[in-house]
Short mmCIF file of C-alpha atoms in Angstrom, two decimals:
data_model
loop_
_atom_site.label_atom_id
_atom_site.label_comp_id
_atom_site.label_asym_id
_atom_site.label_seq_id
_atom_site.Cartn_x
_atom_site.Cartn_y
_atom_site.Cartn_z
CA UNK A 1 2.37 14.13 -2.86
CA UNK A 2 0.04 12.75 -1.08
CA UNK A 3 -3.93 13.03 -1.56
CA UNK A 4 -2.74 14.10 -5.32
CA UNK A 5 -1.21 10.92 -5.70
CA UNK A 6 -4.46 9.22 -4.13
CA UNK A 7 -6.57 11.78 -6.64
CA UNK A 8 -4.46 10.85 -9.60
CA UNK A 9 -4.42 6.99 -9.23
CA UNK A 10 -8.21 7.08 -8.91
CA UNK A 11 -8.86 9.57 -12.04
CA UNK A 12 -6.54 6.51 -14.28
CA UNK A 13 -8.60 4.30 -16.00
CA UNK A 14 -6.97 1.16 -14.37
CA UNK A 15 -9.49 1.55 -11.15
CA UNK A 16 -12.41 1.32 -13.11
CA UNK A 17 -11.61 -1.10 -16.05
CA UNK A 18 -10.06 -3.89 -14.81
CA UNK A 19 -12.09 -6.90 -15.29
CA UNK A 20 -10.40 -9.04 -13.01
CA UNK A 21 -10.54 -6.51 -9.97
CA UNK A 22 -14.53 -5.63 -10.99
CA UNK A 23 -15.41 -9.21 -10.69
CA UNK A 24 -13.27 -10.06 -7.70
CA UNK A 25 -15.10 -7.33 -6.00
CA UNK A 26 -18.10 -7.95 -7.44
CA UNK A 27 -18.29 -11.67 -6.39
CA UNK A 28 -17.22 -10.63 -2.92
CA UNK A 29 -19.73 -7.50 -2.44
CA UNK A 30 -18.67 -7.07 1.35
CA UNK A 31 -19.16 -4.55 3.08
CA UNK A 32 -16.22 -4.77 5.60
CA UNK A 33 -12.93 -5.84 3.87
CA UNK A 34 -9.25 -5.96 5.17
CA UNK A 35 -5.97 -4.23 3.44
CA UNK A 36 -3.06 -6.03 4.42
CA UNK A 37 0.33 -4.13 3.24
CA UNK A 38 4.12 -4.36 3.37
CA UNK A 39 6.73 -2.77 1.89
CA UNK A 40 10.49 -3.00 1.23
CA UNK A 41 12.23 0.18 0.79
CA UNK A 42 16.05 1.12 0.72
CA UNK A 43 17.35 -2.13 0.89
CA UNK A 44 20.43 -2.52 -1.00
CA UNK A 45 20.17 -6.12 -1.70
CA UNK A 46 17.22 -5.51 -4.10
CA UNK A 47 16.00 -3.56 -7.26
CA UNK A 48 13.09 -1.63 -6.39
CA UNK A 49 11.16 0.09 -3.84
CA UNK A 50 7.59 -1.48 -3.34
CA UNK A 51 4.49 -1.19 -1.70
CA UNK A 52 2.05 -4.04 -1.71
CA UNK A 53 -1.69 -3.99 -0.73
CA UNK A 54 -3.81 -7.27 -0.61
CA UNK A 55 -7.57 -6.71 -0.31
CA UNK A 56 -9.44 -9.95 1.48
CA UNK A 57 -13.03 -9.67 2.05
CA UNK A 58 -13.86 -9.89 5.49
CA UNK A 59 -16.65 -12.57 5.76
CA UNK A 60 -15.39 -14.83 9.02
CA UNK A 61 -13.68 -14.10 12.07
CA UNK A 62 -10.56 -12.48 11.13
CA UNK A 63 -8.79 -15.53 13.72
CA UNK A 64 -9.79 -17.98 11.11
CA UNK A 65 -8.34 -16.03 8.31
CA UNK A 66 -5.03 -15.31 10.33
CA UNK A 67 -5.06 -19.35 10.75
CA UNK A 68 -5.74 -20.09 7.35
CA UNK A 69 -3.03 -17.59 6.32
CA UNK A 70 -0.80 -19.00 9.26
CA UNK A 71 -0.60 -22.48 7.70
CA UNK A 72 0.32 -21.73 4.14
CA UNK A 73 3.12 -18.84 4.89
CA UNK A 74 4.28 -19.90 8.13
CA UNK A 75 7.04 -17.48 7.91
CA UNK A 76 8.32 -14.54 5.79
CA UNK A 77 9.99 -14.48 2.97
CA UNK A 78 13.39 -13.95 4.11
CA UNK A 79 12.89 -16.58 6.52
CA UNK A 80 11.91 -18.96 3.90
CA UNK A 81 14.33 -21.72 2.44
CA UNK A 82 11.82 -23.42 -0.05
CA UNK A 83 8.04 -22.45 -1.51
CA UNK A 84 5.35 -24.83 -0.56
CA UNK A 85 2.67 -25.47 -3.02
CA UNK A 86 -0.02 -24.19 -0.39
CA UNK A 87 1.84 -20.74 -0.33
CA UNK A 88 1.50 -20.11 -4.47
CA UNK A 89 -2.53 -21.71 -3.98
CA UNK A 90 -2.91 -19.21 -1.58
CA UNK A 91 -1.58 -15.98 -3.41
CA UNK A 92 -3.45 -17.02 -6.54
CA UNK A 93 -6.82 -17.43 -4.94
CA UNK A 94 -9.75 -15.90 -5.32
CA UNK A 95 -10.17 -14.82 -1.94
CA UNK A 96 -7.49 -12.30 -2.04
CA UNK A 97 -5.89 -9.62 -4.80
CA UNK A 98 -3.16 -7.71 -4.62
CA UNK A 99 -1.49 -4.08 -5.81
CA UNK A 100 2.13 -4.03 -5.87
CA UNK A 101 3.27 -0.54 -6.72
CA UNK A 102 7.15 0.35 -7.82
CA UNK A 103 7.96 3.75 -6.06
CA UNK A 104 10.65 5.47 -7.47
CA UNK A 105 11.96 8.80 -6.53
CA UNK A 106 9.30 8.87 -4.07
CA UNK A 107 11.46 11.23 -1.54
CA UNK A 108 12.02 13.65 -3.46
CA UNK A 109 8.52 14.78 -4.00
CA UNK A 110 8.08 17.20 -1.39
CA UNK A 111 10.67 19.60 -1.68
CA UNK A 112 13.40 20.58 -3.75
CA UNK A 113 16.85 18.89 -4.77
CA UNK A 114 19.01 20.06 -1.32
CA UNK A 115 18.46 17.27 1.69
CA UNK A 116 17.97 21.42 3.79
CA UNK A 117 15.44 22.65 1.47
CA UNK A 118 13.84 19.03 1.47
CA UNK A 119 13.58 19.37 4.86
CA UNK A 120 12.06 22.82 5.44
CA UNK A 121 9.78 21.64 2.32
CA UNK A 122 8.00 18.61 4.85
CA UNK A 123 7.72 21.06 7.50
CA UNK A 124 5.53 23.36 5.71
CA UNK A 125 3.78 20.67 4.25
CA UNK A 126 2.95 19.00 7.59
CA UNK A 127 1.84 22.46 8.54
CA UNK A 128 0.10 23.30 5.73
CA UNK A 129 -2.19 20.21 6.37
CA UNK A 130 -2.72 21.10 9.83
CA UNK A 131 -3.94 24.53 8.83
CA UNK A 132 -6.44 22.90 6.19
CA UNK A 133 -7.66 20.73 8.67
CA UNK A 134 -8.24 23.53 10.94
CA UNK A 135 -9.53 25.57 8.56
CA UNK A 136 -12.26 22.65 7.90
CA UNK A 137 -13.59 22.88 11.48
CA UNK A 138 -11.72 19.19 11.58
CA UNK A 139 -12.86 18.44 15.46
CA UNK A 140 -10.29 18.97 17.66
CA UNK A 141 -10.12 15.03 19.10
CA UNK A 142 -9.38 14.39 15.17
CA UNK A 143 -7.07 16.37 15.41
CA UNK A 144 -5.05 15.19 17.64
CA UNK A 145 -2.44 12.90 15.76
CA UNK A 146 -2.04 15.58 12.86
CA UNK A 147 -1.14 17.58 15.93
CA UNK A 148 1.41 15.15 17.13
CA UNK A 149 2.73 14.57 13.87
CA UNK A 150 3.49 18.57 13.19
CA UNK A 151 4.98 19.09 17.08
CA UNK A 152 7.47 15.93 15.57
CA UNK A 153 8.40 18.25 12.53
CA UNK A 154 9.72 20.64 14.41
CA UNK A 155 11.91 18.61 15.92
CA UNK A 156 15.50 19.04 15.36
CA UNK A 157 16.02 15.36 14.61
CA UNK A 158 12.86 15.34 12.18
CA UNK A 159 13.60 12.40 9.80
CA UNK A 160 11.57 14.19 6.40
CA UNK A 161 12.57 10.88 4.45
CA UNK A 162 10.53 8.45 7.40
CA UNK A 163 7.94 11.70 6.42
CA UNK A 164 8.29 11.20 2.79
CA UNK A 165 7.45 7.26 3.38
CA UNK A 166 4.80 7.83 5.64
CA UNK A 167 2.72 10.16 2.96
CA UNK A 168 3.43 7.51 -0.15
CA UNK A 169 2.34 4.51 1.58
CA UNK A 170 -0.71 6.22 3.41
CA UNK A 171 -1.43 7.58 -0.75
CA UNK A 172 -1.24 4.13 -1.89
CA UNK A 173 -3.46 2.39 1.64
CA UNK A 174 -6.12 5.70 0.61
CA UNK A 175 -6.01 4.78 -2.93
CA UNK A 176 -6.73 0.84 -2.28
CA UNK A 177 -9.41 1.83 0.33
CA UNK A 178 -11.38 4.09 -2.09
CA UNK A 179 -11.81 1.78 -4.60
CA UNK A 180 -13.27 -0.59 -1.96
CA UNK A 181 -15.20 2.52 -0.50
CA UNK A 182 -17.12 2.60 -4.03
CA UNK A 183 -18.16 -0.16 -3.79
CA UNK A 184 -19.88 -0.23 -0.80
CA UNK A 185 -17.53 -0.79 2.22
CA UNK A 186 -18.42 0.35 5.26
CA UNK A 187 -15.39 -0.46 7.44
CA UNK A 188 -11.70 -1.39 6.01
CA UNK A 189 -9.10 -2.24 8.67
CA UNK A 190 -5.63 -1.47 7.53
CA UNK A 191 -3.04 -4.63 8.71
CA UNK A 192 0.28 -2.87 7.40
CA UNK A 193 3.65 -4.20 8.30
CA UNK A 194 4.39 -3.24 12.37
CA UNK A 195 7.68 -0.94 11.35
CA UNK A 196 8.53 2.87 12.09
CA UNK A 197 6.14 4.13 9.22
CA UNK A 198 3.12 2.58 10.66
CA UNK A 199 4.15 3.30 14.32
CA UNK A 200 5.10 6.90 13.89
CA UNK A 201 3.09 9.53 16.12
CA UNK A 202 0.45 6.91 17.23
CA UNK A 203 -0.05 5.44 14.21
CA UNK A 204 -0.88 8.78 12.30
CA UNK A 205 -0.88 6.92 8.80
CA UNK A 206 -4.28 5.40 9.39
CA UNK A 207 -5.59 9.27 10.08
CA UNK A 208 -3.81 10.01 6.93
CA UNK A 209 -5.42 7.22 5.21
CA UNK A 210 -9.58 8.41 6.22
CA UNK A 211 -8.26 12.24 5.57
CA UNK A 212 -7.14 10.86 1.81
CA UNK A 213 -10.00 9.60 1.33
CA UNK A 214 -12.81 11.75 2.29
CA UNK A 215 -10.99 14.62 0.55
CA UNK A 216 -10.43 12.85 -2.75
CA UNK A 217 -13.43 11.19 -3.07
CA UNK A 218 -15.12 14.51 -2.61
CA UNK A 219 -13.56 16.10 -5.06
CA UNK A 220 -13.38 12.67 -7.69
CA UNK A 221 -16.92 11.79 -7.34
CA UNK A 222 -18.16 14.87 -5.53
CA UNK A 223 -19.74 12.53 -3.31
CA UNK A 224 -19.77 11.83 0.48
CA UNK A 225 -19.44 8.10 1.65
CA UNK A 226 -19.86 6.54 4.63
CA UNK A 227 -16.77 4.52 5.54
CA UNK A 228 -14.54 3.69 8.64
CA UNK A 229 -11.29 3.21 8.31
CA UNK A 230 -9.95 0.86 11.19
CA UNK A 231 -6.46 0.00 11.83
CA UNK A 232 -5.58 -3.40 13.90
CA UNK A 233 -3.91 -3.03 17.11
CA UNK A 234 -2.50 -5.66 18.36
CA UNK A 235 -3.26 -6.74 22.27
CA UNK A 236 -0.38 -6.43 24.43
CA UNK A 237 -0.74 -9.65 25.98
CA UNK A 238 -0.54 -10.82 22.19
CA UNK A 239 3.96 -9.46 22.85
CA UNK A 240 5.88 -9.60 19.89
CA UNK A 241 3.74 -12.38 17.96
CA UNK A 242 0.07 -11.32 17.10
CA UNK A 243 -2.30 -13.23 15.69
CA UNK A 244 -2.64 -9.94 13.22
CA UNK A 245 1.26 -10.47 11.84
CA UNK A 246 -0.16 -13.10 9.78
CA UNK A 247 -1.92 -10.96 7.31
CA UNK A 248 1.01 -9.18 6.80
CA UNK A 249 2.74 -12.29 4.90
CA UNK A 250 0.84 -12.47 1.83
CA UNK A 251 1.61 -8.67 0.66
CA UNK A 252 5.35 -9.32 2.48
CA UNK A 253 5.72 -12.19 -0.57
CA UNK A 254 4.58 -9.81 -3.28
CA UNK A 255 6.65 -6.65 -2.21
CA UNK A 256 9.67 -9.16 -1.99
CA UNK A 257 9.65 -10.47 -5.35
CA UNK A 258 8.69 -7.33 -7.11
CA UNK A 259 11.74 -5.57 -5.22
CA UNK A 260 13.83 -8.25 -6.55
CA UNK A 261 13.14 -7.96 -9.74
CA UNK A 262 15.23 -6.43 -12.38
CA UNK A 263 12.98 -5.02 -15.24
CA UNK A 264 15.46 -4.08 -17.99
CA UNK A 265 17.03 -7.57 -17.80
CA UNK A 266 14.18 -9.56 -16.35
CA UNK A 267 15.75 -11.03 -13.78
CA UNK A 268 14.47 -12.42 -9.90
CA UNK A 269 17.15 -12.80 -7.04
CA UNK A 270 16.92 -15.91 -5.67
CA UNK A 271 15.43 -19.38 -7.18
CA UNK A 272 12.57 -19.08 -4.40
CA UNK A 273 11.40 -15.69 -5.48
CA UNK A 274 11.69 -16.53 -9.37
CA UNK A 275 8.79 -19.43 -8.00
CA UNK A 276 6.76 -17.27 -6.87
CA UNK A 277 7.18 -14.42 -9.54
CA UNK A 278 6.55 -17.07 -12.41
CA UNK A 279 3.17 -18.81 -10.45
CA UNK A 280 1.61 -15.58 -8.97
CA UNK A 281 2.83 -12.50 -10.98
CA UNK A 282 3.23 -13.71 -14.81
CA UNK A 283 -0.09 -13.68 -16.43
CA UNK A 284 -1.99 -13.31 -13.04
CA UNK A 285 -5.44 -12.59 -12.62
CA UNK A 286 -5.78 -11.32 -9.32
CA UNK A 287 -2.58 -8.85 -9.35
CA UNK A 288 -2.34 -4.94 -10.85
CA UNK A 289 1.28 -4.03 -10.75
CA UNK A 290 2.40 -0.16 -11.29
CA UNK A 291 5.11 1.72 -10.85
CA UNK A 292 4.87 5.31 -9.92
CA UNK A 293 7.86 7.54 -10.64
CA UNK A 294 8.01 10.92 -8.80
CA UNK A 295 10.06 12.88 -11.61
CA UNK A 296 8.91 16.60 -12.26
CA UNK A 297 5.68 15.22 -10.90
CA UNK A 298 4.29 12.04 -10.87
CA UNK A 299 4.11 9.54 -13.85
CA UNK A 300 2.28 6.06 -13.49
CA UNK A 301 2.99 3.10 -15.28
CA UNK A 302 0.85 -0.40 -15.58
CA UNK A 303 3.41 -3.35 -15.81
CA UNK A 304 1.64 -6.40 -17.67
CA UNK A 305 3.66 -9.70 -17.36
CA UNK A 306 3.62 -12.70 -19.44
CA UNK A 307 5.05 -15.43 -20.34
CA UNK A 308 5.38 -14.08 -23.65
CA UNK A 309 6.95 -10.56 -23.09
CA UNK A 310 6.49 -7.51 -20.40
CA UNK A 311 4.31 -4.62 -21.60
CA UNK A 312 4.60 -1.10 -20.00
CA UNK A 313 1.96 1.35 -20.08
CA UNK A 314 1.35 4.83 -19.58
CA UNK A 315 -2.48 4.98 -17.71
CA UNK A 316 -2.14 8.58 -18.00
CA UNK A 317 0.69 9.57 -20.83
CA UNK A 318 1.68 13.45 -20.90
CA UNK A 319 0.29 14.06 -17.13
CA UNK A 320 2.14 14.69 -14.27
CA UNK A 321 1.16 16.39 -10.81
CA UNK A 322 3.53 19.33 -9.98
#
């Protein structure tokens, strides 16, 4: 797992054929943009696992966009009773476009079948990477949260499924920031959901993320580009509410109705999600849904929804990443 999962996403057709995503980025043409992301994993009250990414260019003072974004969602989606109108005009927009990827299986990727082997599996893996890095004359200040992240593995209480999270949703982050790094970006800044993934050893995902990157892109393109990745801090004096939380809301609506969704029957959870899965996923223009399951490798999936039926498609039928 990992930057093969970034690798494999970017070497699928989907990335570079999508005429909805090509002209939202080419109308846009930044070259600083912002990934906001949220997930919902392991909660029993829903279908799926997701991830979702939404890409906004960043062309104003990212205090206005928080506002803007402020008004519409004023709260999450579990904290919300009915869907305004201003909430649906806002996810369909064309400022904004969002991934929402299915994971399934995802834990199971590094490592074998027994939760012990699993476990001795991520520790070699986290070492493995910190060897490679070495091995790269990676400077030693960069080096630091890999560093952190590998003294944590060796922990007793090492938690190799918060590990297994940590790699998919930095894959997916990498995978969302290439694309924009392609184009032209200079800077993304990564505004993921405040929770133990994002928070673990410093915030090492965003380190993950630019290592991702750089390596895949190398080998994909076999090209170097010049990109920062930035991740948003909030200021303590900001306490438990930051301005930066806002962001957060748009991908925390898609994750939530795509994790609510039951494919085989086609059915949402709640009236207010079914809203928002009819208006902003069903024959959308600004979303690309997958699902990525981690059996004997890695298989990935395009989910097309419309009002007339749901098509599923193999991007990359017969391959798999061992």
């Amino acid at each position: 797992m990992g930057p093969s999962v970034t690798e494999m996403l970017l070497r699928t057709t989907i990335n570079n054929q999508e005429e909805e995503l090509s002209s939202f980025l080419q109308k846009h043409n930044e070259e600083q943009w912002i990934l906001a992301a949220d997930f919902c994993l392991d909660d029993n009250d829903y279908y799926n696992n997701t991830c979702a990414i939404t890409i906004l260019p960043l062309n104003e003072d990212p205090r206005d966009i928080s506002e803007r974004i402020a008004k519409a969602i004023p709260k999450d989606i579990k904290k919300t009773q009915s869907i305004d109108p201003s909430t649906l005009e806002l996810l369909r927009s064309e400022g904004v476009f969002h991934f929402v990827f299915l994971l399934e299986g995802h834990r199971g990727a590094i490592g074998a079948a027994s939760e012990d082997s699993r476990l001795q599996a991520n520790r070699e893996y986290v070492q493995k990477m910190v060897s490679d890095l070495i091995a790269a004359g990676c400077p030693p200040a960069n080096l630091k949260p890999f560093k952190r992240l590998l003294e944590a593995s060796k922990a007793k209480s090492f938690n190799f499924r918060l590990m297994a999270d940590l790699v998919a949703i930095s894959s997916l982050l990498a995978f969302v920031a290439a694309l924009l790094v392609r184009n032209g970006a200079l800077a993304v800044w990564l505004f993921p959901d405040r929770d133990k993934i994002t928070e673990w050893c410093d915030g090492v995902y965003s380190d993950l993320v630019q290592n991702y990157i750089s390596g895949v892109l190398s080998v994909v393109d076999e090209k170097v580009y010049d990109c920062e990745i930035k991740r948003a801090i909030p200021s303590p004096a900001d306490g438990k509410n930051s301005w930066i939380d806002s962001f957060v809301r748009m991908p925390d609506y898609m994750a939530g109705v795509v994790a609510g969704w039951n494919i085989e029957n086609n059915l949402i959870t709640s009236e207010k999600r079914e809203i928002i899965f009819i208006n902003n996923i069903v024959d959308s223009k600004n979303v690309i849904l997958l699902r990525l399951c981690f059996d004997k490798g890695l298989s990935i999936e395009k989910i097309a929804v419309s009002r007339k039926r749901t098509n599923i498609t193999a991007s990359l039928p017969g391959q798999v990443i061992k």
